[in-house]
Tab-separated table of C-alpha atoms in Angstrom:
chain	number	residue	atom	x	y	z
A	1	MET	CA	-34.670	-14.156	20.559
A	2	GLY	CA	-34.760	-11.023	22.811
A	3	VAL	CA	-35.449	-7.100	21.303
A	4	PRO	CA	-31.935	-6.035	20.428
A	5	PHE	CA	-31.934	-2.567	22.204
A	6	ILE	CA	-33.444	-3.874	26.158
A	7	GLY	CA	-29.661	-4.220	27.386
A	8	ARG	CA	-28.850	-1.229	25.706
A	9	LEU	CA	-31.110	1.804	27.280
A	10	SER	CA	-30.061	3.411	30.005
A	11	ALA	CA	-31.736	4.375	32.918
A	12	GLY	CA	-33.177	7.836	31.920
A	13	GLU	CA	-33.994	6.659	28.149
A	14	TRP	CA	-36.670	3.964	30.502
A	15	PRO	CA	-39.274	6.639	30.386
A	16	THR	CA	-39.714	7.899	27.087
A	17	VAL	CA	-39.688	3.672	26.209
A	18	LEU	CA	-42.170	2.995	28.464
A	19	GLY	CA	-44.123	5.989	27.970
A	20	SER	CA	-44.450	4.880	24.180
A	21	LEU	CA	-45.354	1.843	25.252
A	22	PHE	CA	-47.996	3.343	27.348
A	23	VAL	CA	-49.111	5.468	24.797
A	24	ALA	CA	-49.545	2.768	22.228
A	25	TYR	CA	-51.517	0.096	23.769
A	26	PHE	CA	-53.838	3.063	25.696
A	27	GLU	CA	-54.110	4.536	21.558
A	28	SER	CA	-54.861	0.737	20.978
A	29	ILE	CA	-57.664	0.035	23.725
A	30	ILE	CA	-59.162	3.597	22.654
A	31	SER	CA	-59.507	2.498	19.106
A	32	LEU	CA	-61.365	-0.791	19.879
A	33	ILE	CA	-64.086	1.546	21.901
A	34	THR	CA	-64.191	3.823	18.674
A	35	GLU	CA	-64.588	0.594	16.414
A	36	SER	CA	-67.409	-0.577	18.637
A	37	ILE	CA	-69.907	2.296	18.837
A	38	PRO	CA	-71.823	2.647	15.751
A	39	LEU	CA	-70.586	5.390	13.004
A	40	PRO	CA	-73.783	7.327	13.200
A	41	ILE	CA	-73.729	8.015	16.927
A	42	LEU	CA	-69.869	8.110	16.870
A	43	GLN	CA	-70.419	10.975	14.337
A	44	SER	CA	-72.841	12.772	16.534
A	45	ILE	CA	-70.770	13.012	19.468
A	46	THR	CA	-68.104	14.246	17.629
A	47	THR	CA	-70.020	16.736	16.248
A	48	ILE	CA	-71.501	17.672	19.238
A	49	LEU	CA	-68.773	18.098	21.118
A	50	SER	CA	-66.906	20.444	17.908
A	51	HIS	CA	-70.022	22.798	18.498
A	52	ILE	CA	-68.876	22.681	22.617
A	53	HIS	CA	-65.766	23.805	21.700
A	54	ILE	CA	-67.242	26.997	18.838
A	55	TYR	CA	-69.278	27.978	21.702
A	56	ILE	CA	-66.571	27.509	24.399
A	57	PHE	CA	-63.700	30.087	22.151
A	58	ARG	CA	-66.364	32.438	21.392
A	59	ILE	CA	-66.663	32.877	25.061
A	60	PHE	CA	-63.298	32.661	25.672
A	61	ILE	CA	-62.590	35.106	22.531
A	62	SER	CA	-64.967	37.848	23.374
A	63	ASP	CA	-63.478	37.857	27.458
A	64	SER	CA	-60.284	38.959	26.175
A	65	SER	CA	-60.467	42.928	26.351
A	66	ASN	CA	-57.358	42.882	23.803
A	67	GLN	CA	-58.473	40.933	21.350
A	68	ILE	CA	-59.777	42.681	17.796
A	69	VAL	CA	-61.983	39.846	16.406
A	70	ASP	CA	-62.918	40.426	12.622
A	71	PRO	CA	-66.439	38.744	12.509
A	72	GLU	CA	-65.646	37.271	8.494
A	73	ALA	CA	-62.275	35.605	9.664
A	74	GLN	CA	-63.647	33.860	13.068
A	75	LYS	CA	-66.446	32.599	10.777
A	76	ILE	CA	-63.974	31.331	8.236
A	77	LYS	CA	-61.866	29.555	10.995
A	78	GLU	CA	-64.547	28.301	12.123
A	79	ARG	CA	-65.839	27.006	9.314
A	80	LEU	CA	-62.217	24.956	8.296
A	81	THR	CA	-62.524	24.122	11.627
A	82	GLU	CA	-65.729	21.918	11.293
A	83	ALA	CA	-65.240	21.024	7.977
A	84	THR	CA	-65.242	16.972	7.567
A	85	ASN	CA	-63.641	16.811	3.890
A	86	ALA	CA	-62.184	18.603	1.203
A	87	HIS	CA	-65.467	19.568	-0.814
A	88	GLU	CA	-66.448	21.345	3.589
A	89	LEU	CA	-62.733	23.491	3.039
A	90	CYS	CA	-63.152	24.410	-0.313
A	91	LYS	CA	-66.897	25.579	-0.209
A	92	VAL	CA	-65.557	27.771	2.197
A	93	HIS	CA	-63.477	30.195	-0.091
A	94	GLY	CA	-66.280	29.316	-2.448
A	95	LEU	CA	-64.674	26.635	-4.722
A	96	ILE	CA	-66.100	23.030	-6.004
A	97	LEU	CA	-63.892	20.326	-6.298
A	98	GLU	CA	-64.543	17.329	-8.880
A	99	ASP	CA	-63.731	13.149	-7.584
A	100	HIS	CA	-61.622	10.664	-9.797
A	101	ILE	CA	-61.275	7.432	-8.335
A	102	VAL	CA	-57.853	5.281	-9.530
A	103	ARG	CA	-57.483	1.925	-10.229
A	104	THR	CA	-53.742	0.865	-9.518
A	105	LYS	CA	-52.062	-1.459	-10.684
A	106	ASP	CA	-52.332	-3.365	-7.726
A	107	ASP	CA	-55.658	-2.648	-7.114
A	108	TYR	CA	-56.355	-0.088	-4.749
A	109	LEU	CA	-59.174	2.690	-5.388
A	110	LEU	CA	-57.582	6.036	-5.188
A	111	THR	CA	-59.351	9.322	-5.252
A	112	LEU	CA	-58.604	12.387	-6.725
A	113	HIS	CA	-59.569	15.671	-6.310
A	114	ARG	CA	-60.022	18.697	-8.976
A	115	LEU	CA	-60.581	22.276	-9.417
A	116	PRO	CA	-61.585	22.614	-12.298
A	117	PRO	CA	-60.104	24.797	-15.000
A	118	LYS	CA	-61.729	27.881	-16.343
A	119	LYS	CA	-61.158	26.398	-19.573
A	120	VAL	CA	-60.213	23.593	-21.770
A	121	GLY	CA	-57.046	23.209	-22.253
A	122	SER	CA	-54.919	24.482	-19.716
A	123	PRO	CA	-51.715	23.534	-18.112
A	124	VAL	CA	-52.236	20.729	-15.465
A	125	VAL	CA	-50.328	21.330	-11.878
A	126	TYR	CA	-50.948	18.475	-9.770
A	127	LEU	CA	-50.379	18.738	-6.057
A	128	HIS	CA	-49.181	15.701	-3.546
A	129	HIS	CA	-49.439	15.370	-0.033
A	130	GLY	CA	-46.782	14.410	2.523
A	131	LEU	CA	-46.130	11.706	5.418
A	132	LEU	CA	-49.439	11.457	7.164
A	133	MET	CA	-51.629	13.167	5.278
A	134	CYS	CA	-54.463	14.065	2.269
A	135	SER	CA	-55.777	16.626	0.197
A	136	ASP	CA	-56.991	18.935	3.549
A	137	ILE	CA	-53.497	19.642	3.911
A	138	TRP	CA	-53.452	22.116	0.767
A	139	PHE	CA	-57.368	24.197	1.466
A	140	VAL	CA	-57.147	25.140	5.453
A	141	MET	CA	-55.480	28.339	5.046
A	142	ASN	CA	-57.525	30.972	6.556
A	143	LYS	CA	-56.997	33.571	3.920
A	144	ARG	CA	-58.414	32.689	0.307
A	145	ASP	CA	-55.571	33.860	-1.605
A	146	GLN	CA	-52.859	31.367	0.656
A	147	ASN	CA	-53.717	28.566	-0.567
A	148	LEU	CA	-51.888	27.586	-3.044
A	149	PRO	CA	-54.689	24.970	-5.143
A	150	TYR	CA	-56.792	28.424	-5.285
A	151	VAL	CA	-54.020	30.273	-6.597
A	152	LEU	CA	-53.223	28.630	-9.496
A	153	HIS	CA	-57.040	28.086	-9.962
A	154	GLU	CA	-57.500	31.702	-10.078
A	155	ALA	CA	-53.759	31.978	-12.658
A	156	GLY	CA	-55.683	29.770	-15.136
A	157	TYR	CA	-54.260	26.134	-14.450
A	158	ASP	CA	-55.886	22.978	-14.438
A	159	VAL	CA	-55.110	21.986	-10.625
A	160	TRP	CA	-55.109	18.276	-9.180
A	161	LEU	CA	-54.627	17.015	-6.180
A	162	GLY	CA	-53.839	13.226	-5.415
A	163	ASN	CA	-53.809	11.231	-2.758
A	164	ASN	CA	-51.674	7.521	-1.457
A	165	ARG	CA	-53.561	3.987	-0.636
A	166	GLY	CA	-54.624	3.630	2.961
A	167	ASN	CA	-55.199	7.656	3.761
A	168	LYS	CA	-58.801	9.219	4.742
A	169	TYR	CA	-59.938	9.225	0.561
A	170	SER	CA	-58.136	5.625	-0.597
A	171	ALA	CA	-58.968	3.513	1.553
A	172	LYS	CA	-60.864	1.205	-0.383
A	173	HIS	CA	-59.187	-2.000	-2.398
A	174	LEU	CA	-60.852	-4.548	-5.142
A	175	TYR	CA	-60.407	-7.500	-2.915
A	176	LEU	CA	-59.012	-6.351	0.640
A	177	LYS	CA	-60.379	-5.145	3.393
A	178	PRO	CA	-59.293	-2.389	5.079
A	179	ASN	CA	-59.469	-3.847	8.570
A	180	SER	CA	-57.021	-6.711	7.382
A	181	ARG	CA	-52.938	-6.908	7.638
A	182	LYS	CA	-52.850	-6.909	4.410
A	183	PHE	CA	-54.091	-3.914	2.879
A	184	TRP	CA	-51.587	-2.043	5.479
A	185	ASP	CA	-48.637	-4.262	3.904
A	186	PHE	CA	-47.237	-1.240	2.067
A	187	SER	CA	-44.460	1.200	1.780
A	188	MET	CA	-43.284	4.036	-0.465
A	189	ASP	CA	-42.287	1.894	-2.624
A	190	GLU	CA	-45.478	1.070	-3.743
A	191	PHE	CA	-46.675	4.588	-3.603
A	192	ALA	CA	-43.917	5.054	-6.370
A	193	ILE	CA	-44.359	2.244	-7.753
A	194	TYR	CA	-47.767	2.264	-8.495
A	195	ASP	CA	-49.381	5.882	-6.929
A	196	ILE	CA	-47.987	8.303	-8.420
A	197	PRO	CA	-47.693	6.862	-12.381
A	198	ASP	CA	-50.950	5.477	-12.426
A	199	SER	CA	-52.853	8.804	-10.923
A	200	ILE	CA	-50.201	11.126	-13.155
A	201	ASN	CA	-51.589	8.520	-16.363
A	202	HIS	CA	-54.891	8.895	-15.459
A	203	ILE	CA	-55.191	13.026	-15.520
A	204	LEU	CA	-53.019	13.078	-18.050
A	205	LYS	CA	-55.869	10.542	-20.146
A	206	HIS	CA	-58.444	12.833	-18.816
A	207	THR	CA	-57.348	16.535	-19.853
A	208	SER	CA	-55.720	15.050	-22.735
A	209	MET	CA	-52.312	16.446	-22.086
A	210	LYS	CA	-49.620	15.134	-22.418
A	211	ASN	CA	-46.927	16.723	-19.304
A	212	LEU	CA	-48.223	18.537	-16.136
A	213	ILE	CA	-46.081	20.204	-13.906
A	214	TYR	CA	-45.833	18.138	-10.216
A	215	ILE	CA	-45.669	19.899	-6.640
A	216	GLY	CA	-45.036	17.901	-4.297
A	217	PHE	CA	-44.846	18.365	-0.112
A	218	SER	CA	-42.388	16.643	2.219
A	219	GLN	CA	-42.611	12.505	1.500
A	220	GLY	CA	-44.823	13.710	-1.679
A	221	SER	CA	-41.662	14.789	-2.904
A	222	ALA	CA	-39.690	11.220	-1.636
A	223	GLN	CA	-42.622	9.800	-3.950
A	224	ALA	CA	-41.648	11.471	-6.764
A	225	PHE	CA	-38.294	12.023	-6.441
A	226	ALA	CA	-38.770	7.630	-6.465
A	227	SER	CA	-40.830	6.957	-8.550
A	228	LEU	CA	-39.296	9.068	-11.350
A	229	SER	CA	-35.976	7.454	-10.697
A	230	ILE	CA	-37.564	3.854	-11.533
A	231	ASN	CA	-40.480	4.826	-13.892
A	232	SER	CA	-38.036	6.107	-17.272
A	233	ASP	CA	-41.325	7.626	-19.007
A	234	LEU	CA	-42.454	9.768	-16.542
A	235	ASN	CA	-39.578	11.487	-17.363
A	236	ASN	CA	-41.569	12.531	-20.099
A	237	LYS	CA	-44.965	12.798	-18.057
A	238	VAL	CA	-43.956	15.770	-15.740
A	239	LYS	CA	-41.922	18.350	-16.686
A	240	LEU	CA	-41.391	20.511	-14.161
A	241	PHE	CA	-40.991	18.726	-10.037
A	242	ILE	CA	-40.987	21.366	-7.133
A	243	ALA	CA	-40.655	19.725	-4.233
A	244	LEU	CA	-41.624	21.793	-1.161
A	245	ALA	CA	-39.697	21.172	2.215
A	246	PRO	CA	-38.093	17.910	0.350
A	247	ALA	CA	-37.606	14.667	1.701
A	248	ILE	CA	-34.915	12.214	0.673
A	249	THR	CA	-32.649	11.179	3.541
A	250	PRO	CA	-34.006	12.883	6.799
A	251	THR	CA	-30.634	13.015	9.115
A	252	GLY	CA	-33.440	11.650	12.235
A	253	LEU	CA	-35.352	13.091	14.794
A	254	HIS	CA	-34.621	15.783	17.610
A	255	HIS	CA	-35.450	13.086	20.819
A	256	LYS	CA	-32.454	11.915	21.098
A	257	THR	CA	-33.730	8.471	22.805
A	258	VAL	CA	-36.615	7.854	19.992
A	259	ASP	CA	-33.575	8.727	17.497
A	260	THR	CA	-31.195	6.069	18.860
A	261	LEU	CA	-34.178	3.162	19.354
A	262	ILE	CA	-34.810	3.809	15.602
A	263	LYS	CA	-31.581	3.449	14.056
A	264	THR	CA	-31.202	0.902	16.576
A	265	SER	CA	-34.258	-1.339	15.249
A	266	PRO	CA	-36.725	0.388	13.106
A	267	ASN	CA	-38.627	-2.613	13.880
A	268	PHE	CA	-39.572	-0.603	17.711
A	269	MET	CA	-42.320	1.025	15.305
A	270	TYR	CA	-44.146	-2.681	15.128
A	271	LEU	CA	-43.550	-3.762	18.727
A	272	LEU	CA	-45.495	-0.637	19.548
A	273	PHE	CA	-47.829	0.180	16.723
A	274	GLY	CA	-48.416	-3.461	15.062
A	275	LYS	CA	-48.330	-3.621	11.204
A	276	ARG	CA	-51.199	-2.094	9.714
A	277	THR	CA	-51.792	1.726	10.784
A	278	LEU	CA	-50.304	4.068	12.500
A	279	LEU	CA	-52.759	6.126	15.627
A	280	PRO	CA	-55.688	5.159	14.057
A	281	THR	CA	-57.966	7.168	16.921
A	282	ALA	CA	-56.087	10.161	16.052
A	283	SER	CA	-58.586	12.045	13.909
A	284	PHE	CA	-61.375	11.073	16.525
A	285	TRP	CA	-58.970	13.364	19.146
A	286	ALA	CA	-58.191	15.774	16.547
A	287	ASN	CA	-62.732	16.056	16.218
A	288	THR	CA	-62.968	15.550	20.868
A	289	ILE	CA	-59.760	17.585	22.421
A	290	TYR	CA	-60.813	21.804	22.584
A	291	PRO	CA	-58.415	23.201	20.046
A	292	PRO	CA	-56.355	25.438	21.307
A	293	LEU	CA	-55.553	22.501	23.648
A	294	PHE	CA	-55.027	20.665	20.553
A	295	VAL	CA	-52.803	23.212	19.073
A	296	LYS	CA	-50.558	22.404	22.402
A	297	VAL	CA	-50.311	18.563	21.914
A	298	ILE	CA	-49.400	19.217	18.420
A	299	ASP	CA	-46.935	21.935	19.151
A	300	ALA	CA	-45.246	20.105	21.832
A	301	SER	CA	-45.150	16.631	19.672
A	302	VAL	CA	-43.054	18.065	16.618
A	303	GLN	CA	-40.946	20.560	19.140
A	304	GLY	CA	-39.981	17.131	20.447
A	305	LEU	CA	-39.297	14.791	17.978
A	306	PHE	CA	-38.409	17.670	15.414
A	307	ASP	CA	-36.800	20.943	17.221
A	308	TRP	CA	-40.066	22.818	15.554
A	309	ARG	CA	-41.526	26.040	16.748
A	310	SER	CA	-43.735	26.440	14.175
A	311	ALA	CA	-43.500	30.500	15.140
A	312	ASN	CA	-43.805	31.179	11.525
A	313	ILE	CA	-47.793	29.780	11.994
A	314	ASP	CA	-50.072	31.673	13.669
A	315	GLN	CA	-52.407	30.916	16.607
A	316	ASP	CA	-55.698	31.082	13.811
A	317	GLN	CA	-53.875	29.546	11.772
A	318	LYS	CA	-53.054	26.668	13.523
A	319	ILE	CA	-56.187	25.772	15.175
A	320	SER	CA	-57.821	25.568	10.993
A	321	SER	CA	-54.705	23.336	10.163
A	322	PHE	CA	-54.084	21.289	12.457
A	323	LYS	CA	-57.501	20.388	12.638
A	324	HIS	CA	-56.370	18.877	9.310
A	325	LEU	CA	-53.003	17.313	9.990
A	326	TYR	CA	-54.032	13.784	10.449
A	327	SER	CA	-54.370	10.832	8.053
A	328	PRO	CA	-54.108	7.230	8.546
A	329	THR	CA	-50.993	5.326	6.177
A	330	SER	CA	-49.361	2.321	7.378
A	331	VAL	CA	-46.937	1.388	9.932
A	332	LYS	CA	-44.588	0.095	6.952
A	333	CYS	CA	-44.259	3.304	5.701
A	334	ILE	CA	-42.616	4.295	8.894
A	335	VAL	CA	-40.689	1.445	9.370
A	336	HIS	CA	-39.433	2.621	5.831
A	337	TRP	CA	-38.733	6.327	6.212
A	338	PHE	CA	-36.882	4.278	9.444
A	339	GLN	CA	-34.428	2.246	7.553
A	340	ILE	CA	-33.913	4.930	5.346
A	341	ILE	CA	-32.716	7.415	8.335
A	342	ARG	CA	-30.956	4.416	9.936
A	343	ASN	CA	-28.777	3.657	6.282
A	344	GLY	CA	-28.724	7.058	5.630
A	345	LYS	CA	-29.470	6.100	2.206
A	346	PHE	CA	-32.921	6.735	-0.298
A	347	GLN	CA	-33.624	3.003	-0.548
A	348	LEU	CA	-36.037	0.863	-1.612
A	349	PHE	CA	-37.595	-1.055	1.682
A	350	ASP	CA	-35.984	-4.215	3.270
A	351	GLU	CA	-38.154	-6.515	3.875
A	352	ASN	CA	-35.141	-8.525	5.896
A	353	THR	CA	-35.269	-7.268	8.936
A	354	SER	CA	-34.316	-9.859	11.818
A	355	LEU	CA	-31.278	-9.851	13.760
A	356	THR	CA	-29.663	-12.538	12.036
A	357	TYR	CA	-29.987	-11.079	8.807
A	358	SER	CA	-28.777	-7.622	9.787
A	359	LEU	CA	-25.363	-9.215	10.869
A	360	SER	CA	-25.072	-11.614	7.930
A	361	ARG	CA	-26.086	-8.976	4.927
A	362	SER	CA	-26.303	-11.983	2.901
A	363	PHE	CA	-28.958	-9.137	0.627
A	364	GLN	CA	-28.494	-4.950	0.193
A	365	PRO	CA	-31.838	-3.549	-0.304
A	366	ALA	CA	-31.342	-1.028	-3.901
A	367	ASN	CA	-31.116	2.354	-3.355
A	368	PHE	CA	-33.505	4.628	-5.670
A	369	PRO	CA	-31.205	5.791	-8.746
A	370	THR	CA	-32.312	9.460	-8.591
A	371	ARG	CA	-28.969	10.721	-9.801
A	372	THR	CA	-28.518	9.260	-12.862
A	373	ASN	CA	-32.542	8.118	-13.953
A	374	ILE	CA	-34.207	11.491	-12.886
A	375	LYS	CA	-34.660	14.032	-16.049
A	376	THR	CA	-37.065	16.183	-14.844
A	377	PRO	CA	-36.113	19.423	-14.208
A	378	ILE	CA	-36.200	20.118	-10.107
A	379	ARG	CA	-36.742	23.230	-8.500
A	380	LEU	CA	-36.286	22.272	-4.177
A	381	ILE	CA	-37.959	24.942	-2.002
A	382	TYR	CA	-36.832	24.714	1.309
A	383	GLY	CA	-36.654	26.597	4.763
A	384	THR	CA	-32.938	27.141	5.811
A	385	ILE	CA	-34.145	26.140	9.721
A	386	ASP	CA	-36.366	22.865	9.034
A	387	SER	CA	-34.700	20.088	10.667
A	388	LEU	CA	-35.322	17.361	8.215
A	389	VAL	CA	-33.283	19.036	5.268
A	390	ASN	CA	-29.772	18.490	4.497
A	391	ILE	CA	-30.207	20.593	1.178
A	392	GLU	CA	-26.164	19.718	0.576
A	393	GLU	CA	-26.915	15.992	1.136
A	394	TYR	CA	-30.078	16.265	-1.463
A	395	LEU	CA	-28.577	18.223	-3.519
A	396	SER	CA	-25.758	15.215	-4.198
A	397	LEU	CA	-28.026	12.727	-4.931
A	398	LEU	CA	-30.415	14.876	-7.541
A	399	PRO	CA	-29.803	15.580	-11.351
A	400	GLU	CA	-26.356	18.088	-10.928
A	401	TYR	CA	-27.370	20.513	-13.624
A	402	THR	CA	-31.345	19.822	-13.840
A	403	THR	CA	-31.558	21.402	-9.802
A	404	ARG	CA	-31.822	24.457	-7.931
A	405	ALA	CA	-32.130	24.671	-4.489
A	406	ILE	CA	-34.070	28.119	-3.104
A	407	PRO	CA	-33.997	28.692	0.144
A	408	VAL	CA	-36.950	30.284	2.144
A	409	GLU	CA	-35.398	31.866	5.490
A	410	ASN	CA	-35.975	31.515	8.619
A	411	HIS	CA	-38.758	28.924	7.923
A	412	GLU	CA	-39.518	24.945	9.037
A	413	HIS	CA	-41.162	22.006	7.645
A	414	LEU	CA	-44.727	23.175	8.287
A	415	ASP	CA	-44.240	26.960	7.831
A	416	ILE	CA	-43.195	25.694	3.723
A	417	ILE	CA	-47.088	25.321	3.420
A	418	TRP	CA	-49.412	27.332	6.532
A	419	GLY	CA	-46.492	29.989	7.623
A	420	LYS	CA	-48.034	33.911	7.868
A	421	ASP	CA	-45.404	34.981	4.697
A	422	VAL	CA	-46.139	31.871	2.381
A	423	LYS	CA	-47.915	34.222	-0.625
A	424	ARG	CA	-44.736	36.688	-0.078
A	425	LEU	CA	-41.794	34.161	0.679
A	426	VAL	CA	-42.686	30.728	-1.285
A	427	PHE	CA	-45.637	31.588	-3.551
A	428	PRO	CA	-43.337	33.607	-5.763
A	429	HIS	CA	-40.851	30.894	-6.150
A	430	ILE	CA	-43.312	28.395	-7.484
A	431	PHE	CA	-44.680	30.835	-10.043
A	432	ASN	CA	-40.903	31.707	-10.847
A	433	ALA	CA	-40.403	27.827	-11.974
A	434	LEU	CA	-43.668	27.847	-13.468
A	435	LYS	CA	-43.011	30.511	-16.165
A	436	GLU	CA	-39.229	29.081	-16.593
A	437	ALA	CA	-41.409	26.074	-17.813
A	438	GLU	CA	-43.677	28.113	-19.530
A	439	ASP	CA	-40.721	29.957	-21.704
A	440	GLU	CA	-39.371	26.726	-22.429
A	441	ASP	CA	-42.111	24.763	-23.863
A	442	LEU	CA	-42.415	28.255	-25.931
A	443	ASP	CA	-38.896	27.837	-27.276
A	444	ILE	CA	-39.411	24.285	-28.086
A	445	LYS	CA	-42.372	25.418	-29.866
A	446	LYS	CA	-40.763	27.962	-32.086
A	447	VAL	CA	-37.921	26.066	-32.755
A	448	THR	CA	-40.812	23.265	-33.876
A	449	ASN	CA	-42.377	25.926	-35.842
A	450	ASP	CA	-39.279	27.126	-37.734
A	451	GLU	CA	-38.316	23.333	-38.351
A	452	GLU	CA	-41.125	23.028	-40.038
A	453	SER	CA	-41.464	26.177	-42.299
A	454	ILE	CA	-38.158	25.829	-43.561
């Protein structure tokens, strides 16, 4: 059977398709080469290149007559850029992380990170990353008081950070090997059915708390929407859900050719990247390309795909943040998003993607019942110029009386966590929501005590 979209391409669209194929297969060749190099040698090469980059960058800065450099700020940026994991990132600002391992019901082993609270019994906040990310994204801001976990920790919260199966910290299964196709046979369904509830259950059991506050960024919010909608008991365990740059049903990509291809055939991703992990050498390139050049590559990529200009993220911050932007996920997870974009529905993964099935539609994939089944109060904090957020559509999919949308003017997707003004424009909304949840708890306790006294 032929590929259905081939005959629909115009002459102007062919360069994009051929360029995508070239990138995908070039990437697979590089992946094979890097996998054949012994890990100690590969680590030595990337470490040497990283030091060379820092040296070159220092020369570049010293030669810039109009640039005033704060030595301490420069040192922090270098340490954040050189850090290889969440523990090293936290040490830059003087904090220590704990590791916790969660065994999911389908036998994946997930790593949770925790900033131990200042006192036992502190309220718990759980943060979850977005697509193609890991928990590192929460620790990369150059200024300590712009890192949300540190601010929450300082305010007296017990801060936990999750990681999806397959990413940098959760590439382990009791019976499956990461190089097997079966290991990567998961979509957002598995995040919602296993990863989120199993992680939350572990946290509550470990802390002996009855509930927690969930903060999700981008896909981290979508996973919570999905999980709360299909796990009714989870609504009693999550007392407040704060969705940063929420994702439910993105309208599509800014790049019209790519957008047309994925809407015509989500399986286009399988054609390009196979059925395991997406872009396995991305981390290698992040460690080997000169940091300012790598920033330009990411800037060009997100502008082409999403029309993001990243004007609210400083150049120095981009160098620190973009280095830790990528973490692996399955190609199937990306295909799941393309199905959602194509159908305009927040739905479970559609396993039947053949052309014959698409024409006959004997079965319809179920939608996540977000509007009817979610009982947890929701706060949506979103940028007004975020091309992925259609706030009116999102509100129509969520409970009317327990959902509140909070705009952040002239902010895009990544600005909500990495923008230069997050402390002033984003964090106050988060802490207002936390205070509302705390006040509600106090009201409930007062009513309970009054009833007991009667």
